[in-house]
Amino acid sequence: MGIRHAGAPAGLLLAAGEGRRLGTPKALVEIGGVRLVDRGVRMLHEAGCTPIVVVTGAAAIDVAGAVVVHNPDWPTGMGSSLRAGLSALAADCPAVVIALVDQPRVTAAAVRRLRAAYDSGARAAVATYAGRPRNPVLIAHEYFAEAAAGASGDVGARAFLRAHPELVATVPCDDVAAPDDIDTPEDLERLSRRWSGERKAGA
């Protein structure tokens, strides 16, 4: 059964991986005392997305403010998580913003820019950094099925976006976000130091 929506784009946070190189599921990792999964949900809420769907897999996770969808096929890669998340949305959900749990420097401001592109008529939008497309990504409802069909292994929405460049608005987000991944303990240490420095600078 689809999840009801309230007219705004839904938010879909992919958080199913085991974090093999990190040594623990990424969703449960904390930066500044806050789990990455909670940071992602809060970011999507601040951007006005509703409902928020979190796709889990390797770890059982309770998440406040979100609907949790378990992906039993999570070992096959991110593609199965995208399919699970899209299939959970209501048939009349207007659009979805897809974000990854291991990119805590993606911000609500970046998502709002994607939403602005959608409101201006774009049927798909992708955040870019230094001209390169990364995350988050927005896809309009009429392309959910095609995006799901192209998701396989560790390929999520990328196959759909590459197949339809004429639909995609590229949205520069260098000044408001960054696509830094947390894949290793070194990545986590570096981002934790950055977060601590930014917090002190803003104090």
PDB file of N, CA and C in Angstrom, residues 20-98:
ATOM      1  N   ARG A  20      30.661  -1.829   4.929  1.00  0.00           N
ATOM      2  CA  ARG A  20      31.710  -2.843   5.043  1.00  0.00           C
ATOM      3  C   ARG A  20      33.077  -2.228   5.323  1.00  0.00           C
ATOM      4  N   ARG A  21      33.458  -1.204   4.564  1.00  0.00           N
ATOM      5  CA  ARG A  21      34.774  -0.580   4.775  1.00  0.00           C
ATOM      6  C   ARG A  21      34.816   0.259   6.047  1.00  0.00           C
ATOM      7  N   LEU A  22      33.654   0.748   6.460  1.00  0.00           N
ATOM      8  CA  LEU A  22      33.591   1.563   7.669  1.00  0.00           C
ATOM      9  C   LEU A  22      33.578   0.709   8.928  1.00  0.00           C
ATOM     10  N   GLY A  23      33.043  -0.506   8.793  1.00  0.00           N
ATOM     11  CA  GLY A  23      32.990  -1.416   9.929  1.00  0.00           C
ATOM     12  C   GLY A  23      31.684  -1.403  10.691  1.00  0.00           C
ATOM     13  N   THR A  24      30.716  -0.624  10.236  1.00  0.00           N
ATOM     14  CA  THR A  24      29.409  -0.549  10.881  1.00  0.00           C
ATOM     15  C   THR A  24      28.423   0.058   9.899  1.00  0.00           C
ATOM     16  N   PRO A  25      27.129  -0.259  10.000  1.00  0.00           N
ATOM     17  CA  PRO A  25      26.154   0.369   9.108  1.00  0.00           C
ATOM     18  C   PRO A  25      26.216   1.891   9.196  1.00  0.00           C
ATOM     19  N   LYS A  26      26.279   2.551   8.054  1.00  0.00           N
ATOM     20  CA  LYS A  26      26.467   3.997   8.041  1.00  0.00           C
ATOM     21  C   LYS A  26      25.322   4.749   8.720  1.00  0.00           C
ATOM     22  N   ALA A  27      24.122   4.222   8.595  1.00  0.00           N
ATOM     23  CA  ALA A  27      22.966   4.915   9.173  1.00  0.00           C
ATOM     24  C   ALA A  27      23.123   5.148  10.669  1.00  0.00           C
ATOM     25  N   LEU A  28      23.851   4.252  11.356  1.00  0.00           N
ATOM     26  CA  LEU A  28      23.974   4.327  12.808  1.00  0.00           C
ATOM     27  C   LEU A  28      25.163   5.154  13.269  1.00  0.00           C
ATOM     28  N   VAL A  29      26.026   5.537  12.349  1.00  0.00           N
ATOM     29  CA  VAL A  29      27.204   6.327  12.691  1.00  0.00           C
ATOM     30  C   VAL A  29      26.769   7.704  13.188  1.00  0.00           C
ATOM     31  N   GLU A  30      27.462   8.207  14.192  1.00  0.00           N
ATOM     32  CA  GLU A  30      27.135   9.516  14.750  1.00  0.00           C
ATOM     33  C   GLU A  30      28.212  10.542  14.417  1.00  0.00           C
ATOM     34  N   ILE A  31      27.778  11.736  14.093  1.00  0.00           N
ATOM     35  CA  ILE A  31      28.655  12.901  14.000  1.00  0.00           C
ATOM     36  C   ILE A  31      28.064  13.964  14.921  1.00  0.00           C
ATOM     37  N   GLY A  32      28.864  14.412  15.854  1.00  0.00           N
ATOM     38  CA  GLY A  32      28.357  15.387  16.814  1.00  0.00           C
ATOM     39  C   GLY A  32      27.214  14.862  17.649  1.00  0.00           C
ATOM     40  N   GLY A  33      27.209  13.540  17.890  1.00  0.00           N
ATOM     41  CA  GLY A  33      26.180  12.945  18.720  1.00  0.00           C
ATOM     42  C   GLY A  33      24.859  12.689  18.023  1.00  0.00           C
ATOM     43  N   VAL A  34      24.814  12.891  16.708  1.00  0.00           N
ATOM     44  CA  VAL A  34      23.581  12.683  15.947  1.00  0.00           C
ATOM     45  C   VAL A  34      23.822  11.612  14.886  1.00  0.00           C
ATOM     46  N   ARG A  35      22.956  10.609  14.828  1.00  0.00           N
ATOM     47  CA  ARG A  35      23.102   9.551  13.828  1.00  0.00           C
ATOM     48  C   ARG A  35      22.933  10.126  12.413  1.00  0.00           C
ATOM     49  N   LEU A  36      23.666   9.539  11.471  1.00  0.00           N
ATOM     50  CA  LEU A  36      23.549  10.001  10.093  1.00  0.00           C
ATOM     51  C   LEU A  36      22.123   9.861   9.577  1.00  0.00           C
ATOM     52  N   VAL A  37      21.422   8.809   9.966  1.00  0.00           N
ATOM     53  CA  VAL A  37      20.052   8.636   9.483  1.00  0.00           C
ATOM     54  C   VAL A  37      19.154   9.766   9.992  1.00  0.00           C
ATOM     55  N   ASP A  38      19.360  10.203  11.234  1.00  0.00           N
ATOM     56  CA  ASP A  38      18.548  11.286  11.779  1.00  0.00           C
ATOM     57  C   ASP A  38      18.902  12.622  11.126  1.00  0.00           C
ATOM     58  N   ARG A  39      20.189  12.811  10.816  1.00  0.00           N
ATOM     59  CA  ARG A  39      20.599  14.022  10.101  1.00  0.00           C
ATOM     60  C   ARG A  39      19.912  14.085   8.737  1.00  0.00           C
ATOM     61  N   GLY A  40      19.904  12.951   8.025  1.00  0.00           N
ATOM     62  CA  GLY A  40      19.298  12.929   6.699  1.00  0.00           C
ATOM     63  C   GLY A  40      17.811  13.216   6.739  1.00  0.00           C
ATOM     64  N   VAL A  41      17.129  12.618   7.699  1.00  0.00           N
ATOM     65  CA  VAL A  41      15.689  12.851   7.826  1.00  0.00           C
ATOM     66  C   VAL A  41      15.408  14.305   8.170  1.00  0.00           C
ATOM     67  N   ARG A  42      16.168  14.851   9.106  1.00  0.00           N
ATOM     68  CA  ARG A  42      15.978  16.255   9.488  1.00  0.00           C
ATOM     69  C   ARG A  42      16.210  17.182   8.296  1.00  0.00           C
ATOM     70  N   MET A  43      17.236  16.891   7.510  1.00  0.00           N
ATOM     71  CA  MET A  43      17.546  17.712   6.337  1.00  0.00           C
ATOM     72  C   MET A  43      16.383  17.705   5.353  1.00  0.00           C
ATOM     73  N   LEU A  44      15.819  16.535   5.084  1.00  0.00           N
ATOM     74  CA  LEU A  44      14.704  16.448   4.137  1.00  0.00           C
ATOM     75  C   LEU A  44      13.457  17.145   4.679  1.00  0.00           C
ATOM     76  N   HIS A  45      13.226  17.025   5.982  1.00  0.00           N
ATOM     77  CA  HIS A  45      12.107  17.749   6.594  1.00  0.00           C
ATOM     78  C   HIS A  45      12.296  19.261   6.449  1.00  0.00           C
ATOM     79  N   GLU A  46      13.510  19.742   6.729  1.00  0.00           N
ATOM     80  CA  GLU A  46      13.769  21.177   6.640  1.00  0.00           C
ATOM     81  C   GLU A  46      13.583  21.693   5.218  1.00  0.00           C
ATOM     82  N   ALA A  47      13.780  20.820   4.241  1.00  0.00           N
ATOM     83  CA  ALA A  47      13.594  21.207   2.844  1.00  0.00           C
ATOM     84  C   ALA A  47      12.140  21.147   2.409  1.00  0.00           C
ATOM     85  N   GLY A  48      11.247  20.718   3.308  1.00  0.00           N
ATOM     86  CA  GLY A  48       9.821  20.691   2.999  1.00  0.00           C
ATOM     87  C   GLY A  48       9.331  19.432   2.334  1.00  0.00           C
ATOM     88  N   CYS A  49      10.139  18.383   2.330  1.00  0.00           N
ATOM     89  CA  CYS A  49       9.700  17.115   1.725  1.00  0.00           C
ATOM     90  C   CYS A  49       8.769  16.386   2.682  1.00  0.00           C
ATOM     91  N   THR A  50       7.750  15.752   2.121  1.00  0.00           N
ATOM     92  CA  THR A  50       6.827  14.962   2.921  1.00  0.00           C
ATOM     93  C   THR A  50       6.051  14.008   2.020  1.00  0.00           C
ATOM     94  N   PRO A  51       5.912  12.761   2.456  1.00  0.00           N
ATOM     95  CA  PRO A  51       6.491  12.131   3.642  1.00  0.00           C
ATOM     96  C   PRO A  51       7.982  11.868   3.442  1.00  0.00           C
ATOM     97  N   ILE A  52       8.645  11.459   4.514  1.00  0.00           N
ATOM     98  CA  ILE A  52      10.031  11.027   4.440  1.00  0.00           C
ATOM     99  C   ILE A  52      10.044   9.507   4.579  1.00  0.00           C
ATOM    100  N   VAL A  53      10.683   8.845   3.629  1.00  0.00           N
ATOM    101  CA  VAL A  53      10.803   7.384   3.650  1.00  0.00           C
ATOM    102  C   VAL A  53      12.276   7.030   3.803  1.00  0.00           C
ATOM    103  N   VAL A  54      12.582   6.186   4.770  1.00  0.00           N
ATOM    104  CA  VAL A  54      13.942   5.702   4.982  1.00  0.00           C
ATOM    105  C   VAL A  54      13.979   4.221   4.637  1.00  0.00           C
ATOM    106  N   VAL A  55      14.854   3.854   3.726  1.00  0.00           N
ATOM    107  CA  VAL A  55      15.005   2.445   3.360  1.00  0.00           C
ATOM    108  C   VAL A  55      16.167   1.863   4.152  1.00  0.00           C
ATOM    109  N   THR A  56      15.869   0.838   4.953  1.00  0.00           N
ATOM    110  CA  THR A  56      16.876   0.194   5.786  1.00  0.00           C
ATOM    111  C   THR A  56      17.155  -1.214   5.265  1.00  0.00           C
ATOM    112  N   GLY A  57      18.208  -1.821   5.814  1.00  0.00           N
ATOM    113  CA  GLY A  57      18.551  -3.157   5.369  1.00  0.00           C
ATOM    114  C   GLY A  57      19.432  -3.885   6.360  1.00  0.00           C
ATOM    115  N   ALA A  58      20.705  -3.507   6.413  1.00  0.00           N
ATOM    116  CA  ALA A  58      21.673  -4.228   7.234  1.00  0.00           C
ATOM    117  C   ALA A  58      21.385  -4.095   8.720  1.00  0.00           C
ATOM    118  N   ALA A  59      20.806  -2.980   9.128  1.00  0.00           N
ATOM    119  CA  ALA A  59      20.511  -2.749  10.542  1.00  0.00           C
ATOM    120  C   ALA A  59      19.038  -2.398  10.716  1.00  0.00           C
ATOM    121  N   ALA A  60      18.448  -2.904  11.786  1.00  0.00           N
ATOM    122  CA  ALA A  60      17.083  -2.515  12.146  1.00  0.00           C
ATOM    123  C   ALA A  60      17.139  -1.144  12.803  1.00  0.00           C
ATOM    124  N   ILE A  61      16.411  -0.199  12.260  1.00  0.00           N
ATOM    125  CA  ILE A  61      16.516   1.185  12.711  1.00  0.00           C
ATOM    126  C   ILE A  61      15.123   1.760  12.944  1.00  0.00           C
ATOM    127  N   ASP A  62      14.933   2.367  14.106  1.00  0.00           N
ATOM    128  CA  ASP A  62      13.747   3.180  14.354  1.00  0.00           C
ATOM    129  C   ASP A  62      14.134   4.628  14.098  1.00  0.00           C
ATOM    130  N   VAL A  63      13.316   5.323  13.317  1.00  0.00           N
ATOM    131  CA  VAL A  63      13.635   6.690  12.932  1.00  0.00           C
ATOM    132  C   VAL A  63      12.430   7.572  13.193  1.00  0.00           C
ATOM    133  N   ALA A  64      12.590   8.563  14.043  1.00  0.00           N
ATOM    134  CA  ALA A  64      11.504   9.501  14.314  1.00  0.00           C
ATOM    135  C   ALA A  64      11.274  10.383  13.094  1.00  0.00           C
ATOM    136  N   GLY A  65      10.012  10.634  12.792  1.00  0.00           N
ATOM    137  CA  GLY A  65       9.676  11.555  11.722  1.00  0.00           C
ATOM    138  C   GLY A  65       9.759  10.968  10.333  1.00  0.00           C
ATOM    139  N   ALA A  66       9.829   9.648  10.234  1.00  0.00           N
ATOM    140  CA  ALA A  66       9.943   9.020   8.918  1.00  0.00           C
ATOM    141  C   ALA A  66       9.229   7.677   8.918  1.00  0.00           C
ATOM    142  N   VAL A  67       8.883   7.234   7.730  1.00  0.00           N
ATOM    143  CA  VAL A  67       8.356   5.890   7.524  1.00  0.00           C
ATOM    144  C   VAL A  67       9.536   4.997   7.137  1.00  0.00           C
ATOM    145  N   VAL A  68       9.726   3.916   7.869  1.00  0.00           N
ATOM    146  CA  VAL A  68      10.843   3.015   7.606  1.00  0.00           C
ATOM    147  C   VAL A  68      10.376   1.857   6.739  1.00  0.00           C
ATOM    148  N   VAL A  69      11.096   1.632   5.642  1.00  0.00           N
ATOM    149  CA  VAL A  69      10.806   0.531   4.729  1.00  0.00           C
ATOM    150  C   VAL A  69      12.027  -0.382   4.711  1.00  0.00           C
ATOM    151  N   HIS A  70      11.839  -1.633   5.081  1.00  0.00           N
ATOM    152  CA  HIS A  70      12.961  -2.576   5.087  1.00  0.00           C
ATOM    153  C   HIS A  70      13.144  -3.181   3.702  1.00  0.00           C
ATOM    154  N   ASN A  71      14.387  -3.203   3.252  1.00  0.00           N
ATOM    155  CA  ASN A  71      14.728  -3.804   1.966  1.00  0.00           C
ATOM    156  C   ASN A  71      15.438  -5.129   2.219  1.00  0.00           C
ATOM    157  N   PRO A  72      14.750  -6.268   2.060  1.00  0.00           N
ATOM    158  CA  PRO A  72      15.395  -7.553   2.325  1.00  0.00           C
ATOM    159  C   PRO A  72      16.495  -7.886   1.320  1.00  0.00           C
ATOM    160  N   ASP A  73      16.483  -7.195   0.189  1.00  0.00           N
ATOM    161  CA  ASP A  73      17.491  -7.454  -0.844  1.00  0.00           C
ATOM    162  C   ASP A  73      18.674  -6.504  -0.757  1.00  0.00           C
ATOM    163  N   TRP A  74      18.858  -5.846   0.384  1.00  0.00           N
ATOM    164  CA  TRP A  74      19.905  -4.825   0.491  1.00  0.00           C
ATOM    165  C   TRP A  74      21.298  -5.321   0.104  1.00  0.00           C
ATOM    166  N   PRO A  75      21.651  -6.628   0.313  1.00  0.00           N
ATOM    167  CA  PRO A  75      23.013  -7.029  -0.069  1.00  0.00           C
ATOM    168  C   PRO A  75      23.294  -6.897  -1.567  1.00  0.00           C
ATOM    169  N   THR A  76      22.253  -6.802  -2.380  1.00  0.00           N
ATOM    170  CA  THR A  76      22.467  -6.698  -3.829  1.00  0.00           C
ATOM    171  C   THR A  76      22.887  -5.303  -4.249  1.00  0.00           C
ATOM    172  N   GLY A  77      22.772  -4.304  -3.370  1.00  0.00           N
ATOM    173  CA  GLY A  77      23.225  -2.965  -3.706  1.00  0.00           C
ATOM    174  C   GLY A  77      22.138  -1.915  -3.616  1.00  0.00           C
ATOM    175  N   MET A  78      22.542  -0.678  -3.899  1.00  0.00           N
ATOM    176  CA  MET A  78      21.658   0.471  -3.744  1.00  0.00           C
ATOM    177  C   MET A  78      20.445   0.419  -4.661  1.00  0.00           C
ATOM    178  N   GLY A  79      20.584  -0.215  -5.821  1.00  0.00           N
ATOM    179  CA  GLY A  79      19.469  -0.259  -6.763  1.00  0.00           C
ATOM    180  C   GLY A  79      18.217  -0.859  -6.155  1.00  0.00           C
ATOM    181  N   SER A  80      18.373  -1.932  -5.387  1.00  0.00           N
ATOM    182  CA  SER A  80      17.203  -2.567  -4.771  1.00  0.00           C
ATOM    183  C   SER A  80      16.573  -1.660  -3.722  1.00  0.00           C
ATOM    184  N   SER A  81      17.384  -0.845  -3.046  1.00  0.00           N
ATOM    185  CA  SER A  81      16.834   0.086  -2.061  1.00  0.00           C
ATOM    186  C   SER A  81      16.029   1.189  -2.739  1.00  0.00           C
ATOM    187  N   LEU A  82      16.521   1.663  -3.882  1.00  0.00           N
ATOM    188  CA  LEU A  82      15.750   2.661  -4.617  1.00  0.00           C
ATOM    189  C   LEU A  82      14.418   2.079  -5.060  1.00  0.00           C
ATOM    190  N   ARG A  83      14.434   0.870  -5.559  1.00  0.00           N
ATOM    191  CA  ARG A  83      13.173   0.242  -5.984  1.00  0.00           C
ATOM    192  C   ARG A  83      12.214   0.087  -4.809  1.00  0.00           C
ATOM    193  N   ALA A  84      12.747  -0.338  -3.655  1.00  0.00           N
ATOM    194  CA  ALA A  84      11.893  -0.514  -2.475  1.00  0.00           C
ATOM    195  C   ALA A  84      11.290   0.813  -2.034  1.00  0.00           C
ATOM    196  N   GLY A  85      12.083   1.861  -2.049  1.00  0.00           N
ATOM    197  CA  GLY A  85      11.583   3.164  -1.629  1.00  0.00           C
ATOM    198  C   GLY A  85      10.538   3.722  -2.571  1.00  0.00           C
ATOM    199  N   LEU A  86      10.803   3.632  -3.862  1.00  0.00           N
ATOM    200  CA  LEU A  86       9.844   4.145  -4.841  1.00  0.00           C
ATOM    201  C   LEU A  86       8.529   3.373  -4.786  1.00  0.00           C
ATOM    202  N   SER A  87       8.603   2.069  -4.584  1.00  0.00           N
ATOM    203  CA  SER A  87       7.380   1.263  -4.559  1.00  0.00           C
ATOM    204  C   SER A  87       6.527   1.554  -3.338  1.00  0.00           C
ATOM    205  N   ALA A  88       7.130   2.146  -2.291  1.00  0.00           N
ATOM    206  CA  ALA A  88       6.375   2.466  -1.080  1.00  0.00           C
ATOM    207  C   ALA A  88       5.576   3.754  -1.200  1.00  0.00           C
ATOM    208  N   LEU A  89       5.874   4.578  -2.195  1.00  0.00           N
ATOM    209  CA  LEU A  89       5.203   5.866  -2.332  1.00  0.00           C
ATOM    210  C   LEU A  89       3.837   5.707  -2.980  1.00  0.00           C
ATOM    211  N   ALA A  90       2.943   6.609  -2.644  1.00  0.00           N
ATOM    212  CA  ALA A  90       1.608   6.588  -3.218  1.00  0.00           C
ATOM    213  C   ALA A  90       1.661   6.827  -4.720  1.00  0.00           C
ATOM    214  N   ALA A  91       0.680   6.267  -5.429  1.00  0.00           N
ATOM    215  CA  ALA A  91       0.656   6.392  -6.884  1.00  0.00           C
ATOM    216  C   ALA A  91       0.554   7.840  -7.332  1.00  0.00           C
ATOM    217  N   ASP A  92      -0.032   8.702  -6.504  1.00  0.00           N
ATOM    218  CA  ASP A  92      -0.185  10.106  -6.889  1.00  0.00           C
ATOM    219  C   ASP A  92       0.846  11.010  -6.227  1.00  0.00           C
ATOM    220  N   CYS A  93       1.916  10.443  -5.677  1.00  0.00           N
ATOM    221  CA  CYS A  93       3.011  11.259  -5.151  1.00  0.00           C
ATOM    222  C   CYS A  93       3.608  12.057  -6.304  1.00  0.00           C
ATOM    223  N   PRO A  94       3.727  13.385  -6.194  1.00  0.00           N
ATOM    224  CA  PRO A  94       4.095  14.194  -7.348  1.00  0.00           C
ATOM    225  C   PRO A  94       5.551  14.077  -7.778  1.00  0.00           C
ATOM    226  N   ALA A  95       6.446  13.846  -6.826  1.00  0.00           N
ATOM    227  CA  ALA A  95       7.881  13.777  -7.128  1.00  0.00           C
ATOM    228  C   ALA A  95       8.582  13.261  -5.884  1.00  0.00           C
ATOM    229  N   VAL A  96       9.851  12.882  -6.050  1.00  0.00           N
ATOM    230  CA  VAL A  96      10.620  12.409  -4.907  1.00  0.00           C
ATOM    231  C   VAL A  96      12.026  12.984  -4.974  1.00  0.00           C
ATOM    232  N   VAL A  97      12.553  13.349  -3.816  1.00  0.00           N
ATOM    233  CA  VAL A  97      13.955  13.744  -3.676  1.00  0.00           C
ATOM    234  C   VAL A  97      14.699  12.567  -3.059  1.00  0.00           C
ATOM    235  N   ILE A  98      15.725  12.097  -3.738  1.00  0.00           N
ATOM    236  CA  ILE A  98      16.496  10.935  -3.289  1.00  0.00           C
ATOM    237  C   ILE A  98      17.822  11.411  -2.715  1.00  0.00           C
TER     238      ILE A  98
END
